[in-house]
PDB file of C-alpha atoms and ligand atoms in Angstrom:
ATOM      1  CA  UNK A 127      15.155   2.158  17.094  1.00 96.00           C
ATOM      2  CA  UNK A 128      14.318   3.195  13.554  1.00 98.00           C
ATOM      3  CA  UNK A 129      11.978   0.956  11.572  1.00 98.00           C
ATOM      4  CA  UNK A 130      12.338   0.517   7.839  1.00 98.00           C
ATOM      5  CA  UNK A 131       9.787  -1.457   5.864  1.00 98.00           C
ATOM      6  CA  UNK A 132      11.288  -4.316   3.831  1.00 98.00           C
ATOM      7  CA  UNK A 133       8.962  -4.393   0.851  1.00 98.00           C
ATOM      8  CA  UNK A 134       8.403  -3.345  -2.746  1.00 98.00           C
ATOM      9  CA  UNK A 135       4.613  -3.375  -2.396  1.00 98.00           C
ATOM     10  CA  UNK A 136       3.130   0.109  -2.629  1.00 98.00           C
ATOM     11  CA  UNK A 137      -0.080  -0.906  -0.837  1.00 97.00           C
ATOM     12  CA  UNK A 138       1.916  -2.123   2.185  1.00 97.00           C
ATOM     13  CA  UNK A 139       3.937   1.088   2.269  1.00 97.00           C
ATOM     14  CA  UNK A 140       0.741   3.177   2.108  1.00 96.00           C
ATOM     15  CA  UNK A 141      -0.835   1.201   4.974  1.00 95.00           C
ATOM     16  CA  UNK A 142       2.264   1.498   7.164  1.00 94.00           C
ATOM     17  CA  UNK A 143       2.609   5.198   6.314  1.00 91.00           C
ATOM     18  CA  UNK A 144      -0.802   5.844   7.893  1.00 91.00           C
ATOM     19  CA  UNK A 145       0.653   4.872  11.281  1.00 90.00           C
ATOM     20  CA  UNK A 146       3.428   7.389  10.793  1.00 92.00           C
ATOM     21  CA  UNK A 147       6.009   5.058  12.335  1.00 93.00           C
ATOM     22  CA  UNK A 148       8.114   4.177   9.296  1.00 96.00           C
ATOM     23  CA  UNK A 149      11.588   5.694   8.939  1.00 98.00           C
ATOM     24  CA  UNK A 150      12.510   4.301   5.521  1.00 98.00           C
ATOM     25  CA  UNK A 151      12.041   1.463   3.026  1.00 98.00           C
ATOM     26  CA  UNK A 152      14.391  -1.254   1.778  1.00 98.00           C
ATOM     27  CA  UNK A 153      13.865  -3.219  -1.416  1.00 98.00           C
ATOM     28  CA  UNK A 154      15.833  -5.995  -3.091  1.00 98.00           C
ATOM     29  CA  UNK A 155      15.660  -7.637  -6.541  1.00 98.00           C
ATOM     30  CA  UNK A 156      13.499 -10.515  -5.260  1.00 98.00           C
ATOM     31  CA  UNK A 157      10.962  -8.063  -3.799  1.00 98.00           C
ATOM     32  CA  UNK A 158      10.936  -5.852  -6.916  1.00 98.00           C
ATOM     33  CA  UNK A 159      10.376  -8.955  -9.073  1.00 97.00           C
ATOM     34  CA  UNK A 160       7.084  -9.536  -7.220  1.00 97.00           C
ATOM     35  CA  UNK A 161       5.670  -6.267  -8.634  1.00 97.00           C
ATOM     36  CA  UNK A 162       4.629  -5.108 -12.100  1.00 96.00           C
ATOM     37  CA  UNK A 163       6.692  -1.919 -11.946  1.00 97.00           C
ATOM     38  CA  UNK A 164       9.954  -1.097 -13.702  1.00 97.00           C
ATOM     39  CA  UNK A 165      12.707  -0.665 -11.110  1.00 98.00           C
ATOM     40  CA  UNK A 166      13.048   3.060 -11.718  1.00 98.00           C
ATOM     41  CA  UNK A 167       9.288   3.755 -11.598  1.00 98.00           C
ATOM     42  CA  UNK A 168       8.898   1.762  -8.427  1.00 98.00           C
ATOM     43  CA  UNK A 169      11.762   3.450  -6.577  1.00 98.00           C
ATOM     44  CA  UNK A 170      10.531   6.884  -7.638  1.00 98.00           C
ATOM     45  CA  UNK A 171       7.009   6.133  -6.429  1.00 98.00           C
ATOM     46  CA  UNK A 172       8.304   4.850  -3.074  1.00 98.00           C
ATOM     47  CA  UNK A 173      10.556   7.918  -2.657  1.00 98.00           C
ATOM     48  CA  UNK A 174       7.626  10.228  -3.371  1.00 97.00           C
ATOM     49  CA  UNK A 175       5.520   8.440  -0.768  1.00 97.00           C
ATOM     50  CA  UNK A 176       8.286   8.475   1.839  1.00 95.00           C
ATOM     51  CA  UNK A 177       9.143  12.158   1.254  1.00 91.00           C
ATOM     52  CA  UNK A 178      12.697  12.674   2.553  1.00 94.00           C
ATOM     53  CA  UNK A 179      13.146   9.250   4.200  1.00 98.00           C
ATOM     54  CA  UNK A 180      15.787   6.799   2.900  1.00 98.00           C
ATOM     55  CA  UNK A 181      14.778   4.241   0.256  1.00 98.00           C
ATOM     56  CA  UNK A 182      17.227   1.447  -0.575  1.00 98.00           C
ATOM     57  CA  UNK A 183      17.424   0.343  -4.223  1.00 98.00           C
ATOM     58  CA  UNK A 184      19.742  -2.537  -5.112  1.00 98.00           C
ATOM     59  CA  UNK A 185      22.216  -2.812  -7.997  1.00 98.00           C
ATOM     60  CA  UNK A 186      22.390  -5.943 -10.139  1.00 98.00           C
ATOM     61  CA  UNK A 187      25.973  -5.540 -11.360  1.00 98.00           C
ATOM     62  CA  UNK A 188      28.839  -7.479  -9.816  1.00 98.00           C
ATOM     63  CA  UNK A 189      31.947  -5.731 -11.155  1.00 98.00           C
ATOM     64  CA  UNK A 190      33.096  -2.584  -9.391  1.00 98.00           C
ATOM     65  CA  UNK A 191      32.951  -0.339 -12.442  1.00 98.00           C
ATOM     66  CA  UNK A 192      29.457  -1.484 -13.402  1.00 98.00           C
ATOM     67  CA  UNK A 193      28.233  -1.291  -9.802  1.00 98.00           C
ATOM     68  CA  UNK A 194      29.538   2.279  -9.609  1.00 98.00           C
ATOM     69  CA  UNK A 195      27.785   3.284 -12.861  1.00 98.00           C
ATOM     70  CA  UNK A 196      24.530   1.583 -11.866  1.00 98.00           C
ATOM     71  CA  UNK A 197      24.700   3.189  -8.425  1.00 98.00           C
ATOM     72  CA  UNK A 198      25.080   6.646  -9.970  1.00 98.00           C
ATOM     73  CA  UNK A 199      21.998   6.004 -12.136  1.00 98.00           C
ATOM     74  CA  UNK A 200      19.948   4.816  -9.150  1.00 98.00           C
ATOM     75  CA  UNK A 201      21.066   7.808  -7.072  1.00 98.00           C
ATOM     76  CA  UNK A 202      19.795  10.129  -9.823  1.00 98.00           C
ATOM     77  CA  UNK A 203      16.221   8.837  -9.395  1.00 98.00           C
ATOM     78  CA  UNK A 204      15.649  10.796  -6.164  1.00 98.00           C
ATOM     79  CA  UNK A 205      17.787  12.367  -3.393  1.00 98.00           C
ATOM     80  CA  UNK A 206      16.370   9.813  -0.903  1.00 98.00           C
ATOM     81  CA  UNK A 207      17.815   6.826  -2.764  1.00 98.00           C
ATOM     82  CA  UNK A 208      20.328   4.744  -0.837  1.00 98.00           C
ATOM     83  CA  UNK A 209      22.186   2.414  -3.185  1.00 98.00           C
ATOM     84  CA  UNK A 210      22.205  -1.184  -2.010  1.00 98.00           C
ATOM     85  CA  UNK A 211      25.416  -2.979  -2.909  1.00 98.00           C
ATOM     86  CA  UNK A 212      26.383  -6.617  -2.217  1.00 98.00           C
ATOM     87  CA  UNK A 213      29.157  -7.285   0.261  1.00 98.00           C
ATOM     88  CA  UNK A 214      31.734  -8.578  -2.215  1.00 98.00           C
ATOM     89  CA  UNK A 215      35.211  -7.158  -2.872  1.00 98.00           C
ATOM     90  CA  UNK A 216      34.039  -5.500  -6.114  1.00 98.00           C
ATOM     91  CA  UNK A 217      31.083  -4.029  -4.241  1.00 98.00           C
ATOM     92  CA  UNK A 218      33.230  -2.517  -1.501  1.00 98.00           C
ATOM     93  CA  UNK A 219      35.515  -0.974  -4.095  1.00 98.00           C
ATOM     94  CA  UNK A 220      32.491   0.822  -5.544  1.00 98.00           C
ATOM     95  CA  UNK A 221      31.248   1.790  -2.050  1.00 98.00           C
ATOM     96  CA  UNK A 222      34.536   3.569  -1.376  1.00 98.00           C
ATOM     97  CA  UNK A 223      34.188   5.657  -4.553  1.00 98.00           C
ATOM     98  CA  UNK A 224      30.534   6.427  -3.862  1.00 98.00           C
ATOM     99  CA  UNK A 225      31.327   7.411  -0.276  1.00 98.00           C
ATOM    100  CA  UNK A 226      33.874   9.933  -1.582  1.00 98.00           C
ATOM    101  CA  UNK A 227      31.038  11.437  -3.648  1.00 98.00           C
ATOM    102  CA  UNK A 228      28.607  11.513  -0.695  1.00 98.00           C
ATOM    103  CA  UNK A 229      26.330   8.890  -2.240  1.00 98.00           C
ATOM    104  CA  UNK A 230      24.606   6.884   0.495  1.00 98.00           C
ATOM    105  CA  UNK A 231      25.026   3.101   0.400  1.00 99.00           C
ATOM    106  CA  UNK A 232      23.455   0.100   2.092  1.00 99.00           C
ATOM    107  CA  UNK A 233      25.927  -2.776   1.976  1.00 99.00           C
ATOM    108  CA  UNK A 234      23.784  -5.878   1.840  1.00 98.00           C
ATOM    109  CA  UNK A 235      24.216  -9.619   2.421  1.00 98.00           C
ATOM    110  CA  UNK A 236      26.429  -9.163   5.475  1.00 98.00           C
ATOM    111  CA  UNK A 237      26.766 -12.334   7.535  1.00 98.00           C
ATOM    112  CA  UNK A 238      29.821 -11.768   9.765  1.00 98.00           C
ATOM    113  CA  UNK A 239      31.527  -9.115  11.919  1.00 98.00           C
ATOM    114  CA  UNK A 240      34.617  -9.270   9.694  1.00 98.00           C
ATOM    115  CA  UNK A 241      32.522  -8.470   6.634  1.00 98.00           C
ATOM    116  CA  UNK A 242      30.892  -5.598   8.543  1.00 98.00           C
ATOM    117  CA  UNK A 243      34.314  -4.191   9.479  1.00 98.00           C
ATOM    118  CA  UNK A 244      35.355  -4.100   5.840  1.00 98.00           C
ATOM    119  CA  UNK A 245      32.088  -2.517   4.725  1.00 98.00           C
ATOM    120  CA  UNK A 246      32.510   0.163   7.400  1.00 98.00           C
ATOM    121  CA  UNK A 247      36.091   0.777   6.308  1.00 98.00           C
ATOM    122  CA  UNK A 248      34.855   1.272   2.738  1.00 98.00           C
ATOM    123  CA  UNK A 249      32.428   3.922   4.013  1.00 98.00           C
ATOM    124  CA  UNK A 250      29.039   2.185   3.965  1.00 98.00           C
ATOM    125  CA  UNK A 251      26.166   4.279   5.297  1.00 98.00           C
ATOM    126  CA  UNK A 252      24.205   1.186   6.366  1.00 98.00           C
ATOM    127  CA  UNK A 253      25.289  -2.445   6.695  1.00 99.00           C
ATOM    128  CA  UNK A 254      22.468  -4.996   6.418  1.00 99.00           C
ATOM    129  CA  UNK A 255      23.060  -8.050   8.592  1.00 98.00           C
ATOM    130  CA  UNK A 256      20.719 -10.866   7.515  1.00 98.00           C
ATOM    131  CA  UNK A 257      19.603 -12.152  10.897  1.00 98.00           C
ATOM    132  CA  UNK A 258      16.927 -14.618   9.708  1.00 98.00           C
ATOM    133  CA  UNK A 259      19.121 -16.244   7.057  1.00 98.00           C
ATOM    134  CA  UNK A 260      21.847 -16.722   9.703  1.00 98.00           C
ATOM    135  CA  UNK A 261      19.309 -18.389  12.012  1.00 98.00           C
ATOM    136  CA  UNK A 262      18.239 -20.584   9.084  1.00 98.00           C
ATOM    137  CA  UNK A 263      21.717 -22.143   8.976  1.00 98.00           C
ATOM    138  CA  UNK A 264      21.933 -22.624  12.749  1.00 98.00           C
ATOM    139  CA  UNK A 265      23.819 -19.441  13.669  1.00 98.00           C
ATOM    140  CA  UNK A 266      22.670 -16.763  16.150  1.00 98.00           C
ATOM    141  CA  UNK A 267      21.686 -13.977  13.755  1.00 98.00           C
ATOM    142  CA  UNK A 268      20.889 -11.383  16.427  1.00 98.00           C
ATOM    143  CA  UNK A 269      24.128 -12.121  18.278  1.00 98.00           C
ATOM    144  CA  UNK A 270      26.145 -11.621  15.073  1.00 98.00           C
ATOM    145  CA  UNK A 271      24.319  -8.332  14.374  1.00 98.00           C
ATOM    146  CA  UNK A 272      25.118  -7.256  17.937  1.00 98.00           C
ATOM    147  CA  UNK A 273      28.827  -8.116  17.474  1.00 98.00           C
ATOM    148  CA  UNK A 274      28.862  -6.051  14.261  1.00 98.00           C
ATOM    149  CA  UNK A 275      27.249  -3.110  16.082  1.00 98.00           C
ATOM    150  CA  UNK A 276      29.808  -3.301  18.919  1.00 98.00           C
ATOM    151  CA  UNK A 277      32.639  -3.137  16.385  1.00 98.00           C
ATOM    152  CA  UNK A 278      31.150  -0.001  14.816  1.00 98.00           C
ATOM    153  CA  UNK A 279      31.130   1.634  18.250  1.00 98.00           C
ATOM    154  CA  UNK A 280      34.585   0.323  19.218  1.00 98.00           C
ATOM    155  CA  UNK A 281      36.208   1.811  16.106  1.00 98.00           C
ATOM    156  CA  UNK A 282      33.849   4.795  15.883  1.00 98.00           C
ATOM    157  CA  UNK A 283      32.731   3.951  12.367  1.00 98.00           C
ATOM    158  CA  UNK A 284      29.766   6.005  11.203  1.00 98.00           C
ATOM    159  CA  UNK A 285      28.154   3.012   9.404  1.00 98.00           C
ATOM    160  CA  UNK A 286      24.867   1.946  10.963  1.00 98.00           C
ATOM    161  CA  UNK A 287      24.060  -1.718  11.446  1.00 98.00           C
ATOM    162  CA  UNK A 288      20.680  -2.545   9.990  1.00 98.00           C
ATOM    163  CA  UNK A 289      18.957  -5.725  11.187  1.00 98.00           C
ATOM    164  CA  UNK A 290      17.597  -7.375   8.023  1.00 98.00           C
ATOM    165  CA  UNK A 291      15.952 -10.666   7.053  1.00 98.00           C
ATOM    166  CA  UNK A 292      13.641 -10.286  10.031  1.00 98.00           C
ATOM    167  CA  UNK A 293      11.260 -13.196  10.501  1.00 98.00           C
ATOM    168  CA  UNK A 294       9.318 -12.373  13.687  1.00 97.00           C
ATOM    169  CA  UNK A 295       8.806  -9.849  16.468  1.00 96.00           C
ATOM    170  CA  UNK A 296      11.284 -11.576  18.832  1.00 97.00           C
ATOM    171  CA  UNK A 297      14.071 -10.667  16.410  1.00 98.00           C
ATOM    172  CA  UNK A 298      13.147  -6.999  16.861  1.00 98.00           C
ATOM    173  CA  UNK A 299      13.125  -7.172  20.651  1.00 97.00           C
ATOM    174  CA  UNK A 300      16.515  -8.933  20.719  1.00 98.00           C
ATOM    175  CA  UNK A 301      18.040  -6.436  18.266  1.00 98.00           C
ATOM    176  CA  UNK A 302      16.579  -3.508  20.211  1.00 98.00           C
ATOM    177  CA  UNK A 303      18.110  -4.819  23.452  1.00 98.00           C
ATOM    178  CA  UNK A 304      21.486  -4.948  21.701  1.00 98.00           C
ATOM    179  CA  UNK A 305      21.084  -1.304  20.700  1.00 98.00           C
ATOM    180  CA  UNK A 306      20.924  -2.011  16.952  1.00 98.00           C
ATOM    181  CA  UNK A 307      19.938   1.382  15.499  1.00 98.00           C
ATOM    182  CA  UNK A 308      17.676   0.203  12.639  1.00 98.00           C
ATOM    183  CA  UNK A 309      15.720  -2.864  11.599  1.00 98.00           C
ATOM    184  CA  UNK A 310      13.986  -3.461   8.302  1.00 98.00           C
ATOM    185  CA  UNK A 311      10.757  -5.405   8.696  1.00 98.00           C
ATOM    186  CA  UNK A 312       8.366  -7.186   6.375  1.00 98.00           C
ATOM    187  CA  UNK A 313       4.862  -5.688   6.707  1.00 97.00           C
ATOM    188  CA  UNK A 314       3.643  -8.863   8.469  1.00 96.00           C
ATOM    189  CA  UNK A 315       6.199  -8.454  11.262  1.00 97.00           C
ATOM    190  CA  UNK A 316       5.509  -4.738  11.564  1.00 95.00           C
ATOM    191  CA  UNK A 317       1.858  -5.666  12.208  1.00 92.00           C
ATOM    192  CA  UNK A 318       2.898  -8.279  14.774  1.00 93.00           C
ATOM    193  CA  UNK A 319       4.779  -5.639  16.761  1.00 94.00           C
ATOM    194  CA  UNK A 320       1.649  -3.593  17.310  1.00 92.00           C
ATOM    195  CA  UNK A 321      -0.742  -6.400  18.153  1.00 92.00           C
ATOM    196  CA  UNK A 322      -1.369  -8.207  21.429  1.00 94.00           C
ATOM    197  CA  UNK A 323      -4.487 -10.275  22.240  1.00 95.00           C
ATOM    198  CA  UNK A 324      -4.628  -8.833  25.780  1.00 98.00           C
ATOM    199  CA  UNK A 325      -4.778  -5.313  24.310  1.00 97.00           C
ATOM    200  CA  UNK A 326      -7.806  -6.325  22.189  1.00 97.00           C
ATOM    201  CA  UNK A 327      -9.541  -8.107  25.105  1.00 98.00           C
ATOM    202  CA  UNK A 328      -8.789  -5.198  27.449  1.00 98.00           C
ATOM    203  CA  UNK A 329     -10.073  -2.566  25.043  1.00 98.00           C
ATOM    204  CA  UNK A 330     -13.296  -4.524  24.358  1.00 98.00           C
ATOM    205  CA  UNK A 331     -13.965  -4.756  28.114  1.00 98.00           C
ATOM    206  CA  UNK A 332     -13.259  -1.051  28.724  1.00 97.00           C
ATOM    207  CA  UNK A 333     -15.687  -0.079  25.957  1.00 97.00           C
ATOM    208  CA  UNK A 334     -18.390  -2.496  27.175  1.00 97.00           C
ATOM    209  CA  UNK A 335     -18.063  -1.212  30.751  1.00 96.00           C
ATOM    210  CA  UNK A 336     -18.175   2.393  29.516  1.00 96.00           C
ATOM    211  CA  UNK A 337     -21.475   1.697  27.693  1.00 96.00           C
ATOM    212  CA  UNK A 338     -23.029   0.358  30.925  1.00 96.00           C
ATOM    213  CA  UNK A 339     -22.023   3.437  32.942  1.00 92.00           C
ATOM    214  CA  UNK A 340     -24.122   6.571  33.413  1.00 88.00           C
ATOM    215  CA  UNK A 341     -20.967   8.614  34.003  1.00 89.00           C
ATOM    216  CA  UNK A 342     -19.311   8.047  30.628  1.00 89.00           C
ATOM    217  CA  UNK A 343     -20.552   9.419  27.315  1.00 81.00           C
TER     218      UNK A 343
HETATM  219  C1  E4P B 277      17.465  -6.750   3.306  1.00 72.85           C
HETATM  220  O1  E4P B 277      17.504  -5.560   3.134  1.00 72.85           O
HETATM  221  C2  E4P B 277      16.690  -7.696   2.518  1.00 72.85           C
HETATM  222  O2  E4P B 277      15.801  -6.980   1.694  1.00 72.85           O
HETATM  223  C3  E4P B 277      15.823  -8.613   3.336  1.00 72.85           C
HETATM  224  O3  E4P B 277      15.759  -8.248   4.692  1.00 72.85           O
HETATM  225  C4  E4P B 277      16.055 -10.048   3.080  1.00 72.85           C
HETATM  226  O4  E4P B 277      15.170 -10.819   3.850  1.00 72.85           O
HETATM  227  P1  E4P B 277      14.805 -12.324   3.539  1.00 72.85           P
HETATM  228  O5  E4P B 277      15.863 -13.193   4.117  1.00 72.85           O
HETATM  229  O6  E4P B 277      13.499 -12.523   4.242  1.00 72.85           O
HETATM  230  O7  E4P B 277      14.708 -12.466   2.040  1.00 72.85           O
END
């Protein structure tokens, strides 16, 4: 499974980069609004940090023509930019045009398999299924992401389902079991994946025992 980091915070990206386990970054307008950067500056800085890994930058327009123009501008920032476009009819119209021009897209705010089918048909590179927000309204977010993924395989669409709106590590395990190719995680959840109290207790004991031994340095 590929792990993207769902953040606009440079410090979080730098920390996660040190572990060398990050395959991309996704941002959204709410995340960008938490920073003091202009959108363009921020995306450029993230792309430079991530080298050739995909960085999703979201459009704010809602009409197909404006989305298309905005997408072209965002794509000019850096070759790693993936343009994030909302899953609305006007958005999919723009996705189709961008796909024809080989511009990568991340169709966002996907909440159903039918929506995912349409995004795939339009030529989306990634389709972000918002697992946590589905859970919030009493649906099974991971199950819906899994249904979307099965449809991609069934119809041999190239679009990749991206598990988004991740709230905790159990989401990741469930999505991984369903074979979801990518998940985008907040830094907090990424940290949760790595940690286990028994690992810490076990390591402490090994090191204490090693200090007591004459046979270990
Ligand atoms: C997806 O790419 C979004 O940036 C994100 O996962 C939304 O998550 P939230 O529901 O925690 O805002």
